[in-house]
Amino acid sequence: MTFSQQKRMSYYLLLAPGLLLFASIIIFPVAYSLSLSFTSFGGYGKPAFIGLENYVKILGDEVFLHSLRNNLLIVAVSVFGQIPLGFLLAFLLHRKMVRNGNFYQTMIFLPITISPVVVALLWNQIFSSSGMVVAIIRNLTDQPQYVMKIFENRQMAIYPILFVLLWMHTGTYMIIFFANLQKMTPSLLEAAQIDGASESQMLGRIILPGMVGTIATTAIFAISGSLKAFDLIYSMTGGGPAHFTEVIAIYMYINTFKYYKYGFGSAASMIIVLLAVGLILILQYISRKFERRFE
């Protein structure tokens, strides 16, 4: 065996444990779920092949389409809300535009350290009929009998959850951007200041072009996390009332473990995977275009 062959063999041996672990916890479950999605498996007996019937039923189900709409709203809030707001906060803190920056940095990051179940219980109390939001509206409108009915509105019920998600996860992106801003060469910004560049000019011509890769990475995290959103929403509303706040992950969970339609639930899970892969591929294409533009 030549030296190059020995080197190649050593690479394979070093990679084997990781590849085996990845295959056992990622590839195999996805492949098995994909195979189940083409069956009417109900948890017992032999799975019966039914082709694309599960996918046809899902795409024709009004509850699923509403869940998809809710998921896309969460993606939009994550990508166009959490990331820009996180970047803005990181920029303000990095450029020392606010006093006591360490305090604000800690307070903004704090929500992500709290369990989603605790966050859900906290905001359920705030949005309850006797909660803080209702009390403020009653005082402002001088209507002591006011009752919040937003959760009874099919189109609007998801919006309080969107606000909670924005409040909870913005700090994560702020920390990521803040860490990357600290890695930028200070002399570059100092030279720009000496040349008379304003903060907005430095932001648009130096900082943002250098952060394209980081922004793309955070957007991938946001998309993947948004499409698998479950714990906070399930703890707050359980997808109710009347499926108004349901997302695809809850739709999959209910059909799989409540109605024992494993094939149907597997089809829903594969739709989540396909949506995530499709959106991430589009994002990568856009990020490459921006990277070439700023080269």
PDB file of C-alpha atoms in Angstrom:
ATOM      1  CA  MET A   1       0.000   0.000   0.000  1.00  0.00           C
ATOM      2  CA  THR A   2       1.448   3.353  -1.068  1.00  0.00           C
ATOM      3  CA  PHE A   3       1.687   6.406   1.187  1.00  0.00           C
ATOM      4  CA  SER A   4      -1.189   8.192  -0.613  1.00  0.00           C
ATOM      5  CA  GLN A   5      -3.396   5.118  -0.185  1.00  0.00           C
ATOM      6  CA  GLN A   6      -2.530   4.931   3.514  1.00  0.00           C
ATOM      7  CA  LYS A   7      -3.338   8.627   3.872  1.00  0.00           C
ATOM      8  CA  ARG A   8      -6.677   8.158   2.129  1.00  0.00           C
ATOM      9  CA  MET A   9      -7.473   5.147   4.307  1.00  0.00           C
ATOM     10  CA  SER A  10      -6.676   7.111   7.473  1.00  0.00           C
ATOM     11  CA  TYR A  11      -9.106   9.842   6.349  1.00  0.00           C
ATOM     12  CA  TYR A  12     -11.830   7.246   5.850  1.00  0.00           C
ATOM     13  CA  LEU A  13     -11.179   5.726   9.259  1.00  0.00           C
ATOM     14  CA  LEU A  14     -11.339   9.132  10.951  1.00  0.00           C
ATOM     15  CA  LEU A  15     -14.538  10.064   9.093  1.00  0.00           C
ATOM     16  CA  ALA A  16     -16.271   6.713   9.631  1.00  0.00           C
ATOM     17  CA  PRO A  17     -17.556   7.313  13.227  1.00  0.00           C
ATOM     18  CA  GLY A  18     -18.983  10.727  12.310  1.00  0.00           C
ATOM     19  CA  LEU A  19     -20.546   9.458   9.092  1.00  0.00           C
ATOM     20  CA  LEU A  20     -22.044   6.481  10.903  1.00  0.00           C
ATOM     21  CA  LEU A  21     -23.525   8.745  13.587  1.00  0.00           C
ATOM     22  CA  PHE A  22     -24.861  11.174  10.965  1.00  0.00           C
ATOM     23  CA  ALA A  23     -26.430   8.323   8.975  1.00  0.00           C
ATOM     24  CA  SER A  24     -28.051   6.788  12.058  1.00  0.00           C
ATOM     25  CA  ILE A  25     -29.635   9.984  13.434  1.00  0.00           C
ATOM     26  CA  ILE A  26     -30.257  11.987  10.238  1.00  0.00           C
ATOM     27  CA  ILE A  27     -30.182  10.005   7.002  1.00  0.00           C
ATOM     28  CA  PHE A  28     -31.943   6.844   8.215  1.00  0.00           C
ATOM     29  CA  PRO A  29     -34.876   8.633   9.975  1.00  0.00           C
ATOM     30  CA  VAL A  30     -35.440  10.898   6.950  1.00  0.00           C
ATOM     31  CA  ALA A  31     -35.311   7.963   4.519  1.00  0.00           C
ATOM     32  CA  TYR A  32     -37.653   5.908   6.722  1.00  0.00           C
ATOM     33  CA  SER A  33     -40.077   8.822   7.057  1.00  0.00           C
ATOM     34  CA  LEU A  34     -39.997   9.292   3.281  1.00  0.00           C
ATOM     35  CA  SER A  35     -40.862   5.643   2.725  1.00  0.00           C
ATOM     36  CA  LEU A  36     -43.704   5.798   5.265  1.00  0.00           C
ATOM     37  CA  SER A  37     -45.146   8.888   3.579  1.00  0.00           C
ATOM     38  CA  PHE A  38     -46.202   6.719   0.625  1.00  0.00           C
ATOM     39  CA  THR A  39     -48.141   4.296   2.837  1.00  0.00           C
ATOM     40  CA  SER A  40     -51.278   4.230   4.991  1.00  0.00           C
ATOM     41  CA  PHE A  41     -49.354   2.904   8.004  1.00  0.00           C
ATOM     42  CA  GLY A  42     -51.305   3.349  11.226  1.00  0.00           C
ATOM     43  CA  GLY A  43     -48.781   2.111  13.759  1.00  0.00           C
ATOM     44  CA  TYR A  44     -49.419  -1.612  13.465  1.00  0.00           C
ATOM     45  CA  GLY A  45     -49.614  -4.211  10.738  1.00  0.00           C
ATOM     46  CA  LYS A  46     -47.892  -4.066   7.394  1.00  0.00           C
ATOM     47  CA  PRO A  47     -47.730  -0.638   5.696  1.00  0.00           C
ATOM     48  CA  ALA A  48     -49.892  -0.528   2.560  1.00  0.00           C
ATOM     49  CA  PHE A  49     -48.429   1.431  -0.365  1.00  0.00           C
ATOM     50  CA  ILE A  50     -50.801   4.195  -1.535  1.00  0.00           C
ATOM     51  CA  GLY A  51     -48.454   6.363  -3.622  1.00  0.00           C
ATOM     52  CA  LEU A  52     -48.982  10.114  -3.432  1.00  0.00           C
ATOM     53  CA  GLU A  53     -52.404   9.889  -1.782  1.00  0.00           C
ATOM     54  CA  ASN A  54     -51.184  11.345   1.526  1.00  0.00           C
ATOM     55  CA  TYR A  55     -49.617  14.329  -0.219  1.00  0.00           C
ATOM     56  CA  VAL A  56     -52.764  14.958  -2.263  1.00  0.00           C
ATOM     57  CA  LYS A  57     -54.913  14.889   0.894  1.00  0.00           C
ATOM     58  CA  ILE A  58     -52.545  17.212   2.758  1.00  0.00           C
ATOM     59  CA  LEU A  59     -52.344  19.780  -0.020  1.00  0.00           C
ATOM     60  CA  GLY A  60     -56.136  19.773  -0.248  1.00  0.00           C
ATOM     61  CA  ASP A  61     -56.653  20.131   3.512  1.00  0.00           C
ATOM     62  CA  GLU A  62     -57.696  23.640   4.550  1.00  0.00           C
ATOM     63  CA  VAL A  63     -56.169  23.149   8.017  1.00  0.00           C
ATOM     64  CA  PHE A  64     -52.794  22.315   6.483  1.00  0.00           C
ATOM     65  CA  LEU A  65     -52.931  25.306   4.131  1.00  0.00           C
ATOM     66  CA  HIS A  66     -53.654  27.588   7.086  1.00  0.00           C
ATOM     67  CA  SER A  67     -50.776  25.954   9.000  1.00  0.00           C
ATOM     68  CA  LEU A  68     -48.520  26.580   6.005  1.00  0.00           C
ATOM     69  CA  ARG A  69     -49.612  30.213   5.940  1.00  0.00           C
ATOM     70  CA  ASN A  70     -48.763  30.529   9.659  1.00  0.00           C
ATOM     71  CA  ASN A  71     -45.352  28.953   9.097  1.00  0.00           C
ATOM     72  CA  LEU A  72     -44.573  31.337   6.246  1.00  0.00           C
ATOM     73  CA  LEU A  73     -45.522  34.278   8.470  1.00  0.00           C
ATOM     74  CA  ILE A  74     -43.106  32.966  11.110  1.00  0.00           C
ATOM     75  CA  VAL A  75     -40.387  32.676   8.444  1.00  0.00           C
ATOM     76  CA  ALA A  76     -41.093  36.264   7.357  1.00  0.00           C
ATOM     77  CA  VAL A  77     -40.922  37.590  10.927  1.00  0.00           C
ATOM     78  CA  SER A  78     -37.720  35.657  11.553  1.00  0.00           C
ATOM     79  CA  VAL A  79     -35.906  36.698   8.367  1.00  0.00           C
ATOM     80  CA  PHE A  80     -37.253  40.241   8.004  1.00  0.00           C
ATOM     81  CA  GLY A  81     -37.846  40.994  11.686  1.00  0.00           C
ATOM     82  CA  GLN A  82     -35.503  39.167  14.044  1.00  0.00           C
ATOM     83  CA  ILE A  83     -32.398  39.376  11.832  1.00  0.00           C
ATOM     84  CA  PRO A  84     -32.601  43.103  10.874  1.00  0.00           C
ATOM     85  CA  LEU A  85     -33.567  44.086  14.422  1.00  0.00           C
ATOM     86  CA  GLY A  86     -30.796  41.922  15.865  1.00  0.00           C
ATOM     87  CA  PHE A  87     -28.281  43.503  13.491  1.00  0.00           C
ATOM     88  CA  LEU A  88     -29.481  47.033  14.314  1.00  0.00           C
ATOM     89  CA  LEU A  89     -29.177  46.397  18.053  1.00  0.00           C
ATOM     90  CA  ALA A  90     -25.725  44.849  17.593  1.00  0.00           C
ATOM     91  CA  PHE A  91     -24.611  47.835  15.509  1.00  0.00           C
ATOM     92  CA  LEU A  92     -25.845  50.332  18.114  1.00  0.00           C
ATOM     93  CA  LEU A  93     -24.094  48.451  20.908  1.00  0.00           C
ATOM     94  CA  HIS A  94     -20.879  47.927  18.950  1.00  0.00           C
ATOM     95  CA  ARG A  95     -20.634  51.601  17.970  1.00  0.00           C
ATOM     96  CA  LYS A  96     -21.420  52.551  21.602  1.00  0.00           C
ATOM     97  CA  MET A  97     -24.405  54.688  20.607  1.00  0.00           C
ATOM     98  CA  VAL A  98     -26.205  53.823  23.864  1.00  0.00           C
ATOM     99  CA  ARG A  99     -25.048  54.038  27.450  1.00  0.00           C
ATOM    100  CA  ASN A 100     -24.793  50.936  29.650  1.00  0.00           C
ATOM    101  CA  GLY A 101     -24.444  48.708  26.597  1.00  0.00           C
ATOM    102  CA  ASN A 102     -23.624  45.598  28.647  1.00  0.00           C
ATOM    103  CA  PHE A 103     -26.914  45.935  30.541  1.00  0.00           C
ATOM    104  CA  TYR A 104     -29.002  46.199  27.373  1.00  0.00           C
ATOM    105  CA  GLN A 105     -27.058  43.373  25.748  1.00  0.00           C
ATOM    106  CA  THR A 106     -27.855  41.108  28.703  1.00  0.00           C
ATOM    107  CA  MET A 107     -31.529  42.082  28.865  1.00  0.00           C
ATOM    108  CA  ILE A 108     -32.078  41.595  25.117  1.00  0.00           C
ATOM    109  CA  PHE A 109     -30.388  38.186  25.177  1.00  0.00           C
ATOM    110  CA  LEU A 110     -32.163  37.072  28.379  1.00  0.00           C
ATOM    111  CA  PRO A 111     -35.421  35.753  26.783  1.00  0.00           C
ATOM    112  CA  ILE A 112     -33.623  33.025  24.811  1.00  0.00           C
ATOM    113  CA  THR A 113     -32.206  31.597  28.059  1.00  0.00           C
ATOM    114  CA  ILE A 114     -35.718  30.990  29.409  1.00  0.00           C
ATOM    115  CA  SER A 115     -37.536  27.739  28.659  1.00  0.00           C
ATOM    116  CA  PRO A 116     -40.120  28.104  25.849  1.00  0.00           C
ATOM    117  CA  VAL A 117     -42.742  26.585  28.166  1.00  0.00           C
ATOM    118  CA  VAL A 118     -42.077  29.282  30.777  1.00  0.00           C
ATOM    119  CA  VAL A 119     -42.181  31.967  28.076  1.00  0.00           C
ATOM    120  CA  ALA A 120     -45.501  30.570  26.835  1.00  0.00           C
ATOM    121  CA  LEU A 121     -47.030  30.628  30.328  1.00  0.00           C
ATOM    122  CA  LEU A 122     -45.742  34.179  30.893  1.00  0.00           C
ATOM    123  CA  TRP A 123     -47.222  35.567  27.674  1.00  0.00           C
ATOM    124  CA  ASN A 124     -50.456  33.617  28.122  1.00  0.00           C
ATOM    125  CA  GLN A 125     -50.939  35.566  31.329  1.00  0.00           C
ATOM    126  CA  ILE A 126     -50.099  38.857  29.606  1.00  0.00           C
ATOM    127  CA  PHE A 127     -52.595  38.194  26.776  1.00  0.00           C
ATOM    128  CA  SER A 128     -55.281  36.713  29.057  1.00  0.00           C
ATOM    129  CA  SER A 129     -58.633  38.407  29.685  1.00  0.00           C
ATOM    130  CA  SER A 130     -57.247  39.824  32.933  1.00  0.00           C
ATOM    131  CA  GLY A 131     -53.700  40.353  31.672  1.00  0.00           C
ATOM    132  CA  MET A 132     -51.544  43.428  31.162  1.00  0.00           C
ATOM    133  CA  VAL A 133     -52.454  44.030  27.495  1.00  0.00           C
ATOM    134  CA  VAL A 134     -56.184  44.051  28.219  1.00  0.00           C
ATOM    135  CA  ALA A 135     -55.677  46.316  31.254  1.00  0.00           C
ATOM    136  CA  ILE A 136     -53.682  48.838  29.177  1.00  0.00           C
ATOM    137  CA  ILE A 137     -56.276  48.885  26.385  1.00  0.00           C
ATOM    138  CA  ARG A 138     -59.104  49.335  28.918  1.00  0.00           C
ATOM    139  CA  ASN A 139     -57.326  52.314  30.471  1.00  0.00           C
ATOM    140  CA  LEU A 140     -56.438  53.915  27.134  1.00  0.00           C
ATOM    141  CA  THR A 141     -59.906  53.480  25.612  1.00  0.00           C
ATOM    142  CA  ASP A 142     -61.856  53.991  28.835  1.00  0.00           C
ATOM    143  CA  GLN A 143     -63.769  50.765  28.125  1.00  0.00           C
ATOM    144  CA  PRO A 144     -63.752  48.673  31.351  1.00  0.00           C
ATOM    145  CA  GLN A 145     -65.668  45.856  29.625  1.00  0.00           C
ATOM    146  CA  TYR A 146     -63.155  45.446  26.794  1.00  0.00           C
ATOM    147  CA  VAL A 147     -62.261  41.804  26.024  1.00  0.00           C
ATOM    148  CA  MET A 148     -59.412  40.817  23.715  1.00  0.00           C
ATOM    149  CA  LYS A 149     -60.800  38.756  20.836  1.00  0.00           C
ATOM    150  CA  ILE A 150     -57.709  38.480  18.653  1.00  0.00           C
ATOM    151  CA  PHE A 151     -57.432  34.733  19.314  1.00  0.00           C
ATOM    152  CA  GLU A 152     -60.974  34.317  17.991  1.00  0.00           C
ATOM    153  CA  ASN A 153     -59.986  35.796  14.629  1.00  0.00           C
ATOM    154  CA  ARG A 154     -58.733  33.161  12.187  1.00  0.00           C
ATOM    155  CA  GLN A 155     -56.416  35.545  10.354  1.00  0.00           C
ATOM    156  CA  MET A 156     -55.121  37.501  13.362  1.00  0.00           C
ATOM    157  CA  ALA A 157     -54.729  34.788  16.013  1.00  0.00           C
ATOM    158  CA  ILE A 158     -51.122  34.056  15.041  1.00  0.00           C
ATOM    159  CA  TYR A 159     -49.954  37.672  15.470  1.00  0.00           C
ATOM    160  CA  PRO A 160     -49.460  37.620  19.273  1.00  0.00           C
ATOM    161  CA  ILE A 161     -47.318  34.503  18.797  1.00  0.00           C
ATOM    162  CA  LEU A 162     -45.310  36.269  16.087  1.00  0.00           C
ATOM    163  CA  PHE A 163     -44.633  39.100  18.536  1.00  0.00           C
ATOM    164  CA  VAL A 164     -43.490  36.644  21.224  1.00  0.00           C
ATOM    165  CA  LEU A 165     -41.165  34.908  18.746  1.00  0.00           C
ATOM    166  CA  LEU A 166     -39.711  38.288  17.761  1.00  0.00           C
ATOM    167  CA  TRP A 167     -39.181  39.192  21.426  1.00  0.00           C
ATOM    168  CA  MET A 168     -37.674  35.819  22.276  1.00  0.00           C
ATOM    169  CA  HIS A 169     -35.221  35.181  19.427  1.00  0.00           C
ATOM    170  CA  THR A 170     -33.954  38.634  18.416  1.00  0.00           C
ATOM    171  CA  GLY A 171     -31.289  38.468  21.131  1.00  0.00           C
ATOM    172  CA  THR A 172     -29.740  35.368  19.556  1.00  0.00           C
ATOM    173  CA  TYR A 173     -29.064  37.171  16.282  1.00  0.00           C
ATOM    174  CA  MET A 174     -27.912  40.276  18.127  1.00  0.00           C
ATOM    175  CA  ILE A 175     -25.182  38.242  19.858  1.00  0.00           C
ATOM    176  CA  ILE A 176     -24.107  36.599  16.584  1.00  0.00           C
ATOM    177  CA  PHE A 177     -23.829  39.949  14.804  1.00  0.00           C
ATOM    178  CA  PHE A 178     -22.178  41.627  17.783  1.00  0.00           C
ATOM    179  CA  ALA A 179     -19.483  38.927  17.885  1.00  0.00           C
ATOM    180  CA  ASN A 180     -18.827  39.314  14.150  1.00  0.00           C
ATOM    181  CA  LEU A 181     -18.723  43.104  14.364  1.00  0.00           C
ATOM    182  CA  GLN A 182     -16.048  42.826  17.028  1.00  0.00           C
ATOM    183  CA  LYS A 183     -13.923  40.791  14.602  1.00  0.00           C
ATOM    184  CA  MET A 184     -13.888  43.578  12.016  1.00  0.00           C
ATOM    185  CA  THR A 185     -10.599  45.464  11.664  1.00  0.00           C
ATOM    186  CA  PRO A 186     -10.942  48.668  13.772  1.00  0.00           C
ATOM    187  CA  SER A 187      -8.384  50.508  11.631  1.00  0.00           C
ATOM    188  CA  LEU A 188     -10.666  50.157   8.604  1.00  0.00           C
ATOM    189  CA  LEU A 189     -13.514  51.998  10.327  1.00  0.00           C
ATOM    190  CA  GLU A 190     -11.114  54.543  11.821  1.00  0.00           C
ATOM    191  CA  ALA A 191      -9.698  55.290   8.361  1.00  0.00           C
ATOM    192  CA  ALA A 192     -13.231  55.776   7.028  1.00  0.00           C
ATOM    193  CA  GLN A 193     -14.007  58.183   9.881  1.00  0.00           C
ATOM    194  CA  ILE A 194     -10.852  60.168   9.182  1.00  0.00           C
ATOM    195  CA  ASP A 195     -11.937  60.442   5.531  1.00  0.00           C
ATOM    196  CA  GLY A 196     -15.220  61.945   6.740  1.00  0.00           C
ATOM    197  CA  ALA A 197     -17.521  58.940   6.372  1.00  0.00           C
ATOM    198  CA  SER A 198     -20.711  59.074   8.452  1.00  0.00           C
ATOM    199  CA  GLU A 199     -22.064  56.145  10.455  1.00  0.00           C
ATOM    200  CA  SER A 200     -24.636  55.380   7.746  1.00  0.00           C
ATOM    201  CA  GLN A 201     -21.949  55.412   5.044  1.00  0.00           C
ATOM    202  CA  MET A 202     -19.717  53.064   7.036  1.00  0.00           C
ATOM    203  CA  LEU A 203     -22.706  50.812   7.623  1.00  0.00           C
ATOM    204  CA  GLY A 204     -23.694  50.638   3.960  1.00  0.00           C
ATOM    205  CA  ARG A 205     -20.243  50.519   2.342  1.00  0.00           C
ATOM    206  CA  ILE A 206     -18.035  48.702   4.849  1.00  0.00           C
ATOM    207  CA  ILE A 207     -19.946  46.837   7.541  1.00  0.00           C
ATOM    208  CA  LEU A 208     -22.866  45.342   5.581  1.00  0.00           C
ATOM    209  CA  PRO A 209     -20.710  44.084   2.659  1.00  0.00           C
ATOM    210  CA  GLY A 210     -18.444  42.377   5.178  1.00  0.00           C
ATOM    211  CA  MET A 211     -21.406  40.747   6.930  1.00  0.00           C
ATOM    212  CA  VAL A 212     -23.100  39.138   3.912  1.00  0.00           C
ATOM    213  CA  GLY A 213     -21.920  35.644   4.848  1.00  0.00           C
ATOM    214  CA  THR A 214     -23.017  36.044   8.465  1.00  0.00           C
ATOM    215  CA  ILE A 215     -26.425  37.391   7.423  1.00  0.00           C
ATOM    216  CA  ALA A 216     -26.906  34.433   5.062  1.00  0.00           C
ATOM    217  CA  THR A 217     -25.979  31.980   7.842  1.00  0.00           C
ATOM    218  CA  THR A 218     -28.388  33.554  10.323  1.00  0.00           C
ATOM    219  CA  ALA A 219     -31.129  33.498   7.664  1.00  0.00           C
ATOM    220  CA  ILE A 220     -30.580  29.748   7.222  1.00  0.00           C
ATOM    221  CA  PHE A 221     -30.932  29.289  10.987  1.00  0.00           C
ATOM    222  CA  ALA A 222     -34.074  31.442  10.962  1.00  0.00           C
ATOM    223  CA  ILE A 223     -35.716  29.511   8.116  1.00  0.00           C
ATOM    224  CA  SER A 224     -34.954  26.066   9.517  1.00  0.00           C
ATOM    225  CA  GLY A 225     -36.041  27.092  13.017  1.00  0.00           C
ATOM    226  CA  SER A 226     -39.245  28.736  11.776  1.00  0.00           C
ATOM    227  CA  LEU A 227     -40.391  25.696   9.792  1.00  0.00           C
ATOM    228  CA  LYS A 228     -39.939  23.361  12.751  1.00  0.00           C
ATOM    229  CA  ALA A 229     -41.498  25.784  15.272  1.00  0.00           C
ATOM    230  CA  PHE A 230     -43.437  23.737  17.802  1.00  0.00           C
ATOM    231  CA  ASP A 231     -42.682  24.023  21.522  1.00  0.00           C
ATOM    232  CA  LEU A 232     -43.595  27.667  22.162  1.00  0.00           C
ATOM    233  CA  ILE A 233     -46.753  27.580  20.027  1.00  0.00           C
ATOM    234  CA  TYR A 234     -47.923  24.239  21.399  1.00  0.00           C
ATOM    235  CA  SER A 235     -47.382  25.483  24.968  1.00  0.00           C
ATOM    236  CA  MET A 236     -49.219  28.760  24.307  1.00  0.00           C
ATOM    237  CA  THR A 237     -52.252  27.631  22.318  1.00  0.00           C
ATOM    238  CA  GLY A 238     -51.821  23.989  21.292  1.00  0.00           C
ATOM    239  CA  GLY A 239     -52.598  25.175  17.765  1.00  0.00           C
ATOM    240  CA  GLY A 240     -56.043  26.381  18.792  1.00  0.00           C
ATOM    241  CA  PRO A 241     -58.583  27.719  18.952  1.00  0.00           C
ATOM    242  CA  ALA A 242     -60.042  25.811  15.996  1.00  0.00           C
ATOM    243  CA  HIS A 243     -56.568  25.347  14.400  1.00  0.00           C
ATOM    244  CA  PHE A 244     -56.169  29.147  14.080  1.00  0.00           C
ATOM    245  CA  THR A 245     -52.576  29.141  15.414  1.00  0.00           C
ATOM    246  CA  GLU A 246     -51.583  25.725  14.134  1.00  0.00           C
ATOM    247  CA  VAL A 247     -48.294  25.257  12.267  1.00  0.00           C
ATOM    248  CA  ILE A 248     -47.128  22.309  10.168  1.00  0.00           C
ATOM    249  CA  ALA A 249     -45.171  20.711  13.029  1.00  0.00           C
ATOM    250  CA  ILE A 250     -48.274  20.696  15.258  1.00  0.00           C
ATOM    251  CA  TYR A 251     -50.384  19.463  12.314  1.00  0.00           C
ATOM    252  CA  MET A 252     -47.912  16.599  11.850  1.00  0.00           C
ATOM    253  CA  TYR A 253     -47.800  15.834  15.585  1.00  0.00           C
ATOM    254  CA  ILE A 254     -51.589  15.686  15.978  1.00  0.00           C
ATOM    255  CA  ASN A 255     -52.137  13.475  12.941  1.00  0.00           C
ATOM    256  CA  THR A 256     -49.273  11.143  13.851  1.00  0.00           C
ATOM    257  CA  PHE A 257     -49.635  10.702  17.606  1.00  0.00           C
ATOM    258  CA  LYS A 258     -53.271  11.588  18.229  1.00  0.00           C
ATOM    259  CA  TYR A 259     -54.949  10.003  15.198  1.00  0.00           C
ATOM    260  CA  TYR A 260     -52.195   7.383  14.624  1.00  0.00           C
ATOM    261  CA  LYS A 261     -51.824   8.240  10.936  1.00  0.00           C
ATOM    262  CA  TYR A 262     -48.100   7.658  10.707  1.00  0.00           C
ATOM    263  CA  GLY A 263     -47.989   7.652   6.927  1.00  0.00           C
ATOM    264  CA  PHE A 264     -49.964  10.892   6.772  1.00  0.00           C
ATOM    265  CA  GLY A 265     -47.783  12.509   9.455  1.00  0.00           C
ATOM    266  CA  SER A 266     -44.624  11.373   7.664  1.00  0.00           C
ATOM    267  CA  ALA A 267     -45.860  13.074   4.486  1.00  0.00           C
ATOM    268  CA  ALA A 268     -46.363  16.303   6.462  1.00  0.00           C
ATOM    269  CA  SER A 269     -42.830  16.024   7.869  1.00  0.00           C
ATOM    270  CA  MET A 270     -41.391  15.545   4.382  1.00  0.00           C
ATOM    271  CA  ILE A 271     -43.169  18.713   3.251  1.00  0.00           C
ATOM    272  CA  ILE A 272     -41.373  20.570   6.054  1.00  0.00           C
ATOM    273  CA  VAL A 273     -38.051  19.158   4.811  1.00  0.00           C
ATOM    274  CA  LEU A 274     -38.794  20.106   1.190  1.00  0.00           C
ATOM    275  CA  LEU A 275     -39.867  23.627   2.180  1.00  0.00           C
ATOM    276  CA  ALA A 276     -36.724  24.119   4.260  1.00  0.00           C
ATOM    277  CA  VAL A 277     -34.409  22.830   1.527  1.00  0.00           C
ATOM    278  CA  GLY A 278     -36.155  24.906  -1.155  1.00  0.00           C
ATOM    279  CA  LEU A 279     -36.059  28.156   0.822  1.00  0.00           C
ATOM    280  CA  ILE A 280     -32.443  27.619   1.872  1.00  0.00           C
ATOM    281  CA  LEU A 281     -31.371  26.954  -1.739  1.00  0.00           C
ATOM    282  CA  ILE A 282     -33.082  30.187  -2.829  1.00  0.00           C
ATOM    283  CA  LEU A 283     -31.364  32.034   0.019  1.00  0.00           C
ATOM    284  CA  GLN A 284     -27.955  30.639  -0.913  1.00  0.00           C
ATOM    285  CA  TYR A 285     -28.471  31.721  -4.519  1.00  0.00           C
ATOM    286  CA  ILE A 286     -29.350  35.273  -3.395  1.00  0.00           C
ATOM    287  CA  SER A 287     -26.408  35.428  -0.963  1.00  0.00           C
ATOM    288  CA  ARG A 288     -23.978  34.354  -3.691  1.00  0.00           C
ATOM    289  CA  LYS A 289     -25.296  37.139  -5.924  1.00  0.00           C
ATOM    290  CA  PHE A 290     -24.658  39.679  -3.160  1.00  0.00           C
ATOM    291  CA  GLU A 291     -21.188  38.273  -2.428  1.00  0.00           C
ATOM    292  CA  ARG A 292     -20.209  38.655  -6.098  1.00  0.00           C
ATOM    293  CA  ARG A 293     -21.604  42.186  -6.086  1.00  0.00           C
ATOM    294  CA  PHE A 294     -19.450  43.250  -3.131  1.00  0.00           C
ATOM    295  CA  GLU A 295     -16.269  41.491  -4.260  1.00  0.00           C
TER     296      GLU A 295
END
